[in-house]
């Protein structure tokens, strides 16, 4: 807790420098603006609202629950042409095709997941699983992710996420596939199943838990209040969860996100996303080495206005954090599960 050291991340096969004493240094750097508190519940000019007109001229239905539609500005399209052949190994390109969708969690713009009911969060989980099944029938990878808050690049406060399905396995996925496969080969047990069992026993990085799930600040966390959401049983994909596990997932997500908001009494920004076994052609393969999990990467460090910057040493050498994962977990664990609002 007092002296710098490095920690190994077996999921990414890399290291993070832990320098807990640095959090005591005075801050004279950039201060962020807290997110606005006066977001209107419905705005006809907000393209994600029910009945609003989007950039492509489409009019949203008067939806009352979740709403999924094709991204009007997709990063991946299903009919992209093949790139030209490379004339040198240092200049390689490969085909990239896919589809991008947007999913609104709720018709109200002034709600976020921690302020939604358990039934409403459960509806989001079911919609995630449906999309993972639908798109995963043909695409090798379906990435469900939420960027929450302007600090994380979110351009619209309406509660929503994105789902990108790709014809290729992205870098982080290929890395996790390799490390989990190697761990199963060497130790005979899926890495993150063993890790969850260890963290449930040790308790020092545990934030919240229930019968089916646990949330920890991982031993190798990079971001200050980064968390890892893990099932207790071996499950490869989101769509494989039972009804009971989906109910308990809604509960533990709400508890975690309330704690996040309560930490600095602000609508807590983060990027989160689900990782599970690849799909498409991989559905017929042995993917026992995979364990379903969700990553939460929040940037805030000291307050609602001071965030962690990944620059300099982090970009040029390796990741570095300013408080230990145990300190971060203890602070999150001690927070109320009643929302500050």
Short mmCIF file of C-alpha atoms in Angstrom, two decimals:
data_model
loop_
_atom_site.label_atom_id
_atom_site.label_comp_id
_atom_site.label_asym_id
_atom_site.label_seq_id
_atom_site.Cartn_x
_atom_site.Cartn_y
_atom_site.Cartn_z
CA UNK A 1 0.00 0.00 0.00
CA UNK A 2 2.94 2.37 0.57
CA UNK A 3 5.62 1.30 -1.89
CA UNK A 4 5.59 1.08 -5.67
CA UNK A 5 5.54 -2.34 -7.31
CA UNK A 6 4.32 -4.00 -10.50
CA UNK A 7 1.46 -6.47 -10.85
CA UNK A 8 0.88 -9.05 -13.56
CA UNK A 9 -2.35 -9.14 -15.56
CA UNK A 10 -2.76 -12.76 -16.75
CA UNK A 11 -5.76 -11.85 -18.91
CA UNK A 12 -3.71 -9.42 -21.03
CA UNK A 13 -0.25 -10.90 -20.40
CA UNK A 14 1.14 -7.53 -19.32
CA UNK A 15 2.06 -5.56 -16.21
CA UNK A 16 0.84 -2.46 -14.36
CA UNK A 17 2.93 -0.17 -12.16
CA UNK A 18 1.26 0.55 -8.80
CA UNK A 19 2.43 3.80 -7.18
CA UNK A 20 0.00 4.37 -4.32
CA UNK A 21 1.94 7.26 -2.79
CA UNK A 22 1.35 9.43 -5.87
CA UNK A 23 -2.30 10.03 -5.00
CA UNK A 24 -1.09 12.36 -2.21
CA UNK A 25 0.50 14.81 -4.64
CA UNK A 26 -1.21 18.20 -5.10
CA UNK A 27 -3.26 18.65 -8.29
CA UNK A 28 -2.99 21.74 -10.46
CA UNK A 29 -4.01 20.11 -13.73
CA UNK A 30 -7.21 20.02 -15.73
CA UNK A 31 -10.54 20.06 -13.94
CA UNK A 32 -13.56 18.47 -15.62
CA UNK A 33 -17.05 19.93 -15.65
CA UNK A 34 -19.54 17.72 -13.78
CA UNK A 35 -22.29 16.36 -16.05
CA UNK A 36 -25.46 18.46 -16.29
CA UNK A 37 -28.19 17.63 -13.78
CA UNK A 38 -31.02 19.18 -15.80
CA UNK A 39 -31.34 16.73 -18.71
CA UNK A 40 -34.93 16.94 -20.00
CA UNK A 41 -36.92 13.72 -19.79
CA UNK A 42 -38.01 14.11 -23.42
CA UNK A 43 -36.60 16.39 -26.10
CA UNK A 44 -37.96 16.37 -29.68
CA UNK A 45 -34.50 17.42 -30.88
CA UNK A 46 -32.76 14.49 -29.20
CA UNK A 47 -32.43 11.77 -31.91
CA UNK A 48 -32.61 8.97 -29.32
CA UNK A 49 -35.95 10.00 -27.83
CA UNK A 50 -39.25 8.30 -28.72
CA UNK A 51 -40.88 10.00 -31.71
CA UNK A 52 -37.77 12.01 -32.56
CA UNK A 53 -36.29 12.22 -36.07
CA UNK A 54 -32.75 10.91 -36.49
CA UNK A 55 -30.04 12.27 -38.81
CA UNK A 56 -31.06 9.94 -41.66
CA UNK A 57 -34.68 11.11 -41.56
CA UNK A 58 -35.99 8.00 -39.77
CA UNK A 59 -38.57 8.68 -37.07
CA UNK A 60 -38.24 6.65 -33.86
CA UNK A 61 -41.31 4.75 -32.70
CA UNK A 62 -42.98 5.77 -29.44
CA UNK A 63 -41.09 3.03 -27.65
CA UNK A 64 -41.76 2.31 -23.99
CA UNK A 65 -38.94 -0.10 -23.15
CA UNK A 66 -35.69 -0.85 -24.96
CA UNK A 67 -35.29 0.24 -28.59
CA UNK A 68 -32.69 -1.09 -31.05
CA UNK A 69 -31.90 0.49 -34.41
CA UNK A 70 -29.03 0.52 -36.95
CA UNK A 71 -26.33 3.06 -36.15
CA UNK A 72 -26.76 5.98 -38.54
CA UNK A 73 -22.96 6.46 -38.67
CA UNK A 74 -21.60 2.89 -38.49
CA UNK A 75 -17.91 2.07 -38.12
CA UNK A 76 -18.57 -1.27 -39.82
CA UNK A 77 -20.74 -2.06 -42.82
CA UNK A 78 -21.66 -5.49 -44.18
CA UNK A 79 -20.75 -4.84 -47.82
CA UNK A 80 -17.32 -3.17 -47.63
CA UNK A 81 -15.00 -4.12 -50.54
CA UNK A 82 -11.87 -6.20 -50.15
CA UNK A 83 -8.68 -4.15 -49.65
CA UNK A 84 -5.96 -4.37 -52.28
CA UNK A 85 -3.28 -7.02 -51.91
CA UNK A 86 -0.18 -5.88 -50.02
CA UNK A 87 3.12 -5.64 -51.85
CA UNK A 88 5.16 -5.73 -48.60
CA UNK A 89 4.76 -7.45 -45.19
CA UNK A 90 5.01 -4.09 -43.40
CA UNK A 91 1.92 -2.81 -45.21
CA UNK A 92 -0.83 -5.32 -44.57
CA UNK A 93 -4.60 -4.82 -44.73
CA UNK A 94 -7.44 -7.26 -44.23
CA UNK A 95 -11.21 -7.25 -44.86
CA UNK A 96 -13.40 -5.70 -42.15
CA UNK A 97 -17.15 -6.10 -42.38
CA UNK A 98 -19.94 -5.95 -39.86
CA UNK A 99 -22.97 -4.13 -38.53
CA UNK A 100 -23.37 -1.50 -35.81
CA UNK A 101 -26.51 -1.02 -33.75
CA UNK A 102 -27.61 1.39 -31.05
CA UNK A 103 -29.76 0.25 -28.14
CA UNK A 104 -31.70 2.69 -25.99
CA UNK A 105 -32.21 1.39 -22.46
CA UNK A 106 -35.28 3.45 -21.63
CA UNK A 107 -37.53 6.11 -23.21
CA UNK A 108 -36.57 8.75 -20.60
CA UNK A 109 -33.39 10.77 -21.20
CA UNK A 110 -32.94 11.70 -17.53
CA UNK A 111 -32.51 8.10 -16.36
CA UNK A 112 -29.31 6.07 -16.13
CA UNK A 113 -29.02 2.37 -15.33
CA UNK A 114 -28.58 2.81 -11.54
CA UNK A 115 -31.80 4.86 -11.44
CA UNK A 116 -33.81 2.29 -13.41
CA UNK A 117 -35.89 -0.45 -11.78
CA UNK A 118 -34.65 -4.04 -11.61
CA UNK A 119 -37.29 -5.04 -14.15
CA UNK A 120 -36.06 -2.34 -16.55
CA UNK A 121 -32.43 -3.41 -16.13
CA UNK A 122 -33.46 -7.04 -16.67
CA UNK A 123 -35.12 -5.96 -19.95
CA UNK A 124 -31.78 -4.45 -21.02
CA UNK A 125 -29.97 -7.71 -20.21
CA UNK A 126 -32.52 -9.72 -22.20
CA UNK A 127 -32.11 -7.35 -25.17
CA UNK A 128 -28.32 -7.74 -24.94
CA UNK A 129 -28.67 -11.53 -25.01
CA UNK A 130 -31.07 -11.39 -27.97
CA UNK A 131 -28.64 -9.24 -29.98
CA UNK A 132 -25.71 -11.47 -29.04
CA UNK A 133 -27.66 -14.48 -30.32
CA UNK A 134 -28.97 -12.80 -33.46
CA UNK A 135 -25.71 -11.21 -34.60
CA UNK A 136 -23.57 -14.03 -33.23
CA UNK A 137 -25.28 -16.51 -35.54
CA UNK A 138 -23.10 -15.21 -38.38
CA UNK A 139 -20.46 -12.85 -36.95
CA UNK A 140 -17.40 -14.12 -35.02
CA UNK A 141 -17.54 -11.25 -32.53
CA UNK A 142 -20.37 -9.19 -31.04
CA UNK A 143 -19.14 -6.34 -28.85
CA UNK A 144 -21.71 -4.86 -26.47
CA UNK A 145 -20.40 -1.67 -24.88
CA UNK A 146 -21.63 1.46 -23.12
CA UNK A 147 -19.79 4.78 -23.06
CA UNK A 148 -21.40 6.76 -20.24
CA UNK A 149 -20.73 10.47 -19.84
CA UNK A 150 -19.17 13.15 -22.01
CA UNK A 151 -15.81 12.40 -20.39
CA UNK A 152 -15.90 8.99 -22.09
CA UNK A 153 -16.83 10.37 -25.50
CA UNK A 154 -20.58 9.96 -25.17
CA UNK A 155 -22.28 12.62 -27.28
CA UNK A 156 -25.85 12.02 -26.05
CA UNK A 157 -27.04 11.81 -22.41
CA UNK A 158 -29.95 9.49 -23.28
CA UNK A 159 -29.32 6.06 -21.67
CA UNK A 160 -28.01 3.82 -24.42
CA UNK A 161 -25.25 1.48 -25.54
CA UNK A 162 -23.80 0.25 -28.81
CA UNK A 163 -23.44 -3.21 -30.31
CA UNK A 164 -20.84 -3.81 -33.03
CA UNK A 165 -20.65 -7.18 -34.78
CA UNK A 166 -17.48 -7.82 -36.79
CA UNK A 167 -16.20 -10.33 -39.30
CA UNK A 168 -12.93 -10.55 -37.34
CA UNK A 169 -11.82 -11.00 -33.72
CA UNK A 170 -10.60 -7.64 -32.34
CA UNK A 171 -7.20 -7.26 -30.67
CA UNK A 172 -8.36 -7.44 -27.04
CA UNK A 173 -10.45 -10.50 -27.80
CA UNK A 174 -7.64 -12.35 -29.55
CA UNK A 175 -5.40 -11.58 -26.58
CA UNK A 176 -7.93 -12.84 -24.02
CA UNK A 177 -8.59 -15.91 -26.16
CA UNK A 178 -4.89 -16.78 -26.15
CA UNK A 179 -4.31 -16.22 -22.42
CA UNK A 180 -7.44 -18.07 -21.31
CA UNK A 181 -6.72 -20.97 -23.65
CA UNK A 182 -3.17 -21.27 -22.30
CA UNK A 183 -4.36 -21.10 -18.68
CA UNK A 184 -6.85 -23.94 -19.23
CA UNK A 185 -4.15 -26.01 -20.94
CA UNK A 186 -1.69 -25.49 -18.07
CA UNK A 187 -4.03 -25.59 -15.06
CA UNK A 188 -7.11 -27.50 -16.21
CA UNK A 189 -9.57 -24.81 -15.10
CA UNK A 190 -10.83 -21.63 -16.85
CA UNK A 191 -8.74 -18.66 -15.70
CA UNK A 192 -11.57 -16.34 -14.67
CA UNK A 193 -13.54 -19.11 -12.95
CA UNK A 194 -10.50 -19.83 -10.79
CA UNK A 195 -9.91 -16.11 -10.31
CA UNK A 196 -13.51 -15.51 -9.15
CA UNK A 197 -13.20 -18.35 -6.63
CA UNK A 198 -9.97 -16.87 -5.30
CA UNK A 199 -11.39 -13.34 -5.00
CA UNK A 200 -14.57 -14.61 -3.31
CA UNK A 201 -12.38 -16.29 -0.68
CA UNK A 202 -9.87 -13.46 -0.19
CA UNK A 203 -12.50 -10.65 0.01
CA UNK A 204 -9.96 -7.77 -0.02
CA UNK A 205 -10.84 -6.62 -3.56
CA UNK A 206 -14.51 -7.57 -3.41
CA UNK A 207 -17.00 -4.73 -4.01
CA UNK A 208 -20.41 -6.49 -4.15
CA UNK A 209 -21.56 -10.09 -4.49
CA UNK A 210 -24.66 -12.27 -4.61
CA UNK A 211 -25.41 -15.93 -5.15
CA UNK A 212 -24.55 -15.87 -8.87
CA UNK A 213 -22.14 -12.94 -9.37
CA UNK A 214 -19.33 -10.95 -7.84
CA UNK A 215 -17.71 -7.63 -8.66
CA UNK A 216 -14.08 -6.98 -7.80
CA UNK A 217 -11.47 -4.33 -8.40
CA UNK A 218 -9.12 -6.73 -10.18
CA UNK A 219 -5.67 -7.33 -8.70
CA UNK A 220 -4.19 -5.95 -11.93
CA UNK A 221 -6.60 -2.99 -12.37
CA UNK A 222 -5.29 -0.10 -14.47
CA UNK A 223 -7.98 2.56 -14.02
CA UNK A 224 -8.48 3.91 -10.46
CA UNK A 225 -11.93 2.39 -9.80
CA UNK A 226 -11.93 -0.25 -12.53
CA UNK A 227 -14.08 -3.29 -11.79
CA UNK A 228 -14.59 -6.78 -13.19
CA UNK A 229 -18.03 -8.43 -13.10
CA UNK A 230 -17.83 -12.23 -12.96
CA UNK A 231 -20.31 -15.13 -12.76
CA UNK A 232 -19.68 -17.76 -10.10
CA UNK A 233 -20.40 -20.71 -12.40
CA UNK A 234 -18.69 -21.54 -15.66
CA UNK A 235 -20.62 -19.80 -18.44
CA UNK A 236 -19.19 -18.88 -21.82
CA UNK A 237 -21.65 -16.38 -23.30
CA UNK A 238 -24.21 -13.83 -22.17
CA UNK A 239 -27.02 -15.67 -23.95
CA UNK A 240 -26.24 -18.79 -21.89
CA UNK A 241 -27.39 -17.19 -18.62
CA UNK A 242 -30.44 -18.67 -16.90
CA UNK A 243 -33.47 -16.57 -15.96
CA UNK A 244 -32.35 -16.53 -12.35
CA UNK A 245 -28.83 -15.44 -13.29
CA UNK A 246 -30.26 -12.61 -15.39
CA UNK A 247 -32.34 -11.43 -12.44
CA UNK A 248 -29.35 -11.49 -10.10
CA UNK A 249 -27.22 -9.78 -12.77
CA UNK A 250 -29.71 -6.90 -12.88
CA UNK A 251 -29.47 -6.63 -9.10
CA UNK A 252 -25.68 -6.63 -8.88
CA UNK A 253 -25.35 -4.15 -11.77
CA UNK A 254 -27.69 -1.75 -10.01
CA UNK A 255 -25.81 -2.11 -6.71
CA UNK A 256 -22.43 -1.51 -8.38
CA UNK A 257 -23.60 1.49 -10.39
CA UNK A 258 -25.24 3.10 -7.35
CA UNK A 259 -21.92 2.80 -5.53
CA UNK A 260 -20.15 4.37 -8.50
CA UNK A 261 -22.55 7.34 -8.47
CA UNK A 262 -22.25 7.67 -4.69
CA UNK A 263 -18.44 7.74 -4.77
CA UNK A 264 -18.29 11.39 -5.85
CA UNK A 265 -22.05 12.09 -5.87
CA UNK A 266 -22.14 12.46 -9.62
CA UNK A 267 -23.49 10.45 -12.54
CA UNK A 268 -20.34 8.35 -12.80
CA UNK A 269 -18.70 8.16 -16.24
CA UNK A 270 -17.27 4.90 -17.54
CA UNK A 271 -16.79 2.66 -20.51
CA UNK A 272 -18.01 -0.90 -20.00
CA UNK A 273 -18.37 -3.93 -22.18
CA UNK A 274 -19.04 -7.67 -22.23
CA UNK A 275 -16.49 -10.30 -23.21
CA UNK A 276 -17.48 -13.90 -23.83
CA UNK A 277 -16.61 -16.76 -26.14
CA UNK A 278 -16.53 -15.87 -29.85
CA UNK A 279 -19.52 -16.71 -31.99
CA UNK A 280 -20.28 -17.32 -35.68
CA UNK A 281 -17.99 -20.13 -36.86
CA UNK A 282 -16.63 -20.48 -33.30
CA UNK A 283 -20.00 -21.72 -32.02
CA UNK A 284 -19.01 -25.21 -33.17
CA UNK A 285 -15.56 -25.03 -31.53
CA UNK A 286 -14.45 -25.97 -28.02
CA UNK A 287 -14.53 -22.66 -26.12
CA UNK A 288 -14.33 -24.04 -22.57
CA UNK A 289 -11.38 -21.77 -21.84
CA UNK A 290 -13.66 -18.72 -22.02
CA UNK A 291 -15.52 -17.29 -19.04
CA UNK A 292 -18.12 -14.57 -19.50
CA UNK A 293 -17.20 -11.25 -17.86
CA UNK A 294 -17.80 -7.51 -18.06
CA UNK A 295 -15.17 -4.79 -17.73
CA UNK A 296 -15.94 -1.37 -16.23
CA UNK A 297 -13.36 1.35 -16.92
CA UNK A 298 -14.18 4.62 -15.10
CA UNK A 299 -11.71 7.53 -15.48
CA UNK A 300 -12.35 9.52 -12.28
CA UNK A 301 -9.50 9.50 -9.75
CA UNK A 302 -9.91 11.99 -6.90
CA UNK A 303 -13.26 13.70 -7.38
CA UNK A 304 -16.00 14.40 -9.90
CA UNK A 305 -13.68 16.90 -11.57
CA UNK A 306 -10.27 15.15 -11.46
CA UNK A 307 -9.66 12.14 -13.67
CA UNK A 308 -6.81 9.80 -14.40
CA UNK A 309 -4.92 10.56 -17.61
CA UNK A 310 -3.32 7.72 -19.56
CA UNK A 311 -0.46 9.68 -21.09
CA UNK A 312 3.32 9.88 -21.08
CA UNK A 313 4.62 6.86 -19.20
CA UNK A 314 1.35 4.96 -19.75
CA UNK A 315 1.46 5.47 -23.52
CA UNK A 316 5.20 4.98 -23.92
CA UNK A 317 6.07 2.39 -21.27
CA UNK A 318 3.26 0.64 -19.36
CA UNK A 319 0.10 1.29 -17.40
CA UNK A 320 0.45 2.99 -13.99
CA UNK A 321 -2.10 3.57 -11.22
CA UNK A 322 -2.11 5.94 -8.24
CA UNK A 323 -3.85 3.87 -5.54
CA UNK A 324 -3.90 0.16 -4.89
CA UNK A 325 -6.81 -1.99 -6.07
CA UNK A 326 -7.40 -2.94 -2.43
CA UNK A 327 -7.79 0.73 -1.44
CA UNK A 328 -10.18 1.33 -4.33
CA UNK A 329 -12.24 -1.76 -3.46
CA UNK A 330 -12.46 -0.82 0.21
CA UNK A 331 -13.72 2.64 -0.67
CA UNK A 332 -16.35 1.32 -3.10
CA UNK A 333 -17.37 -1.46 -0.71
CA UNK A 334 -18.00 0.99 2.12
CA UNK A 335 -20.40 3.16 0.09
CA UNK A 336 -24.15 3.07 0.55
CA UNK A 337 -26.33 1.11 -1.87
CA UNK A 338 -29.01 3.79 -1.62
CA UNK A 339 -28.52 6.30 -4.45
CA UNK A 340 -27.47 9.76 -3.28
CA UNK A 341 -30.35 11.31 -5.25
#
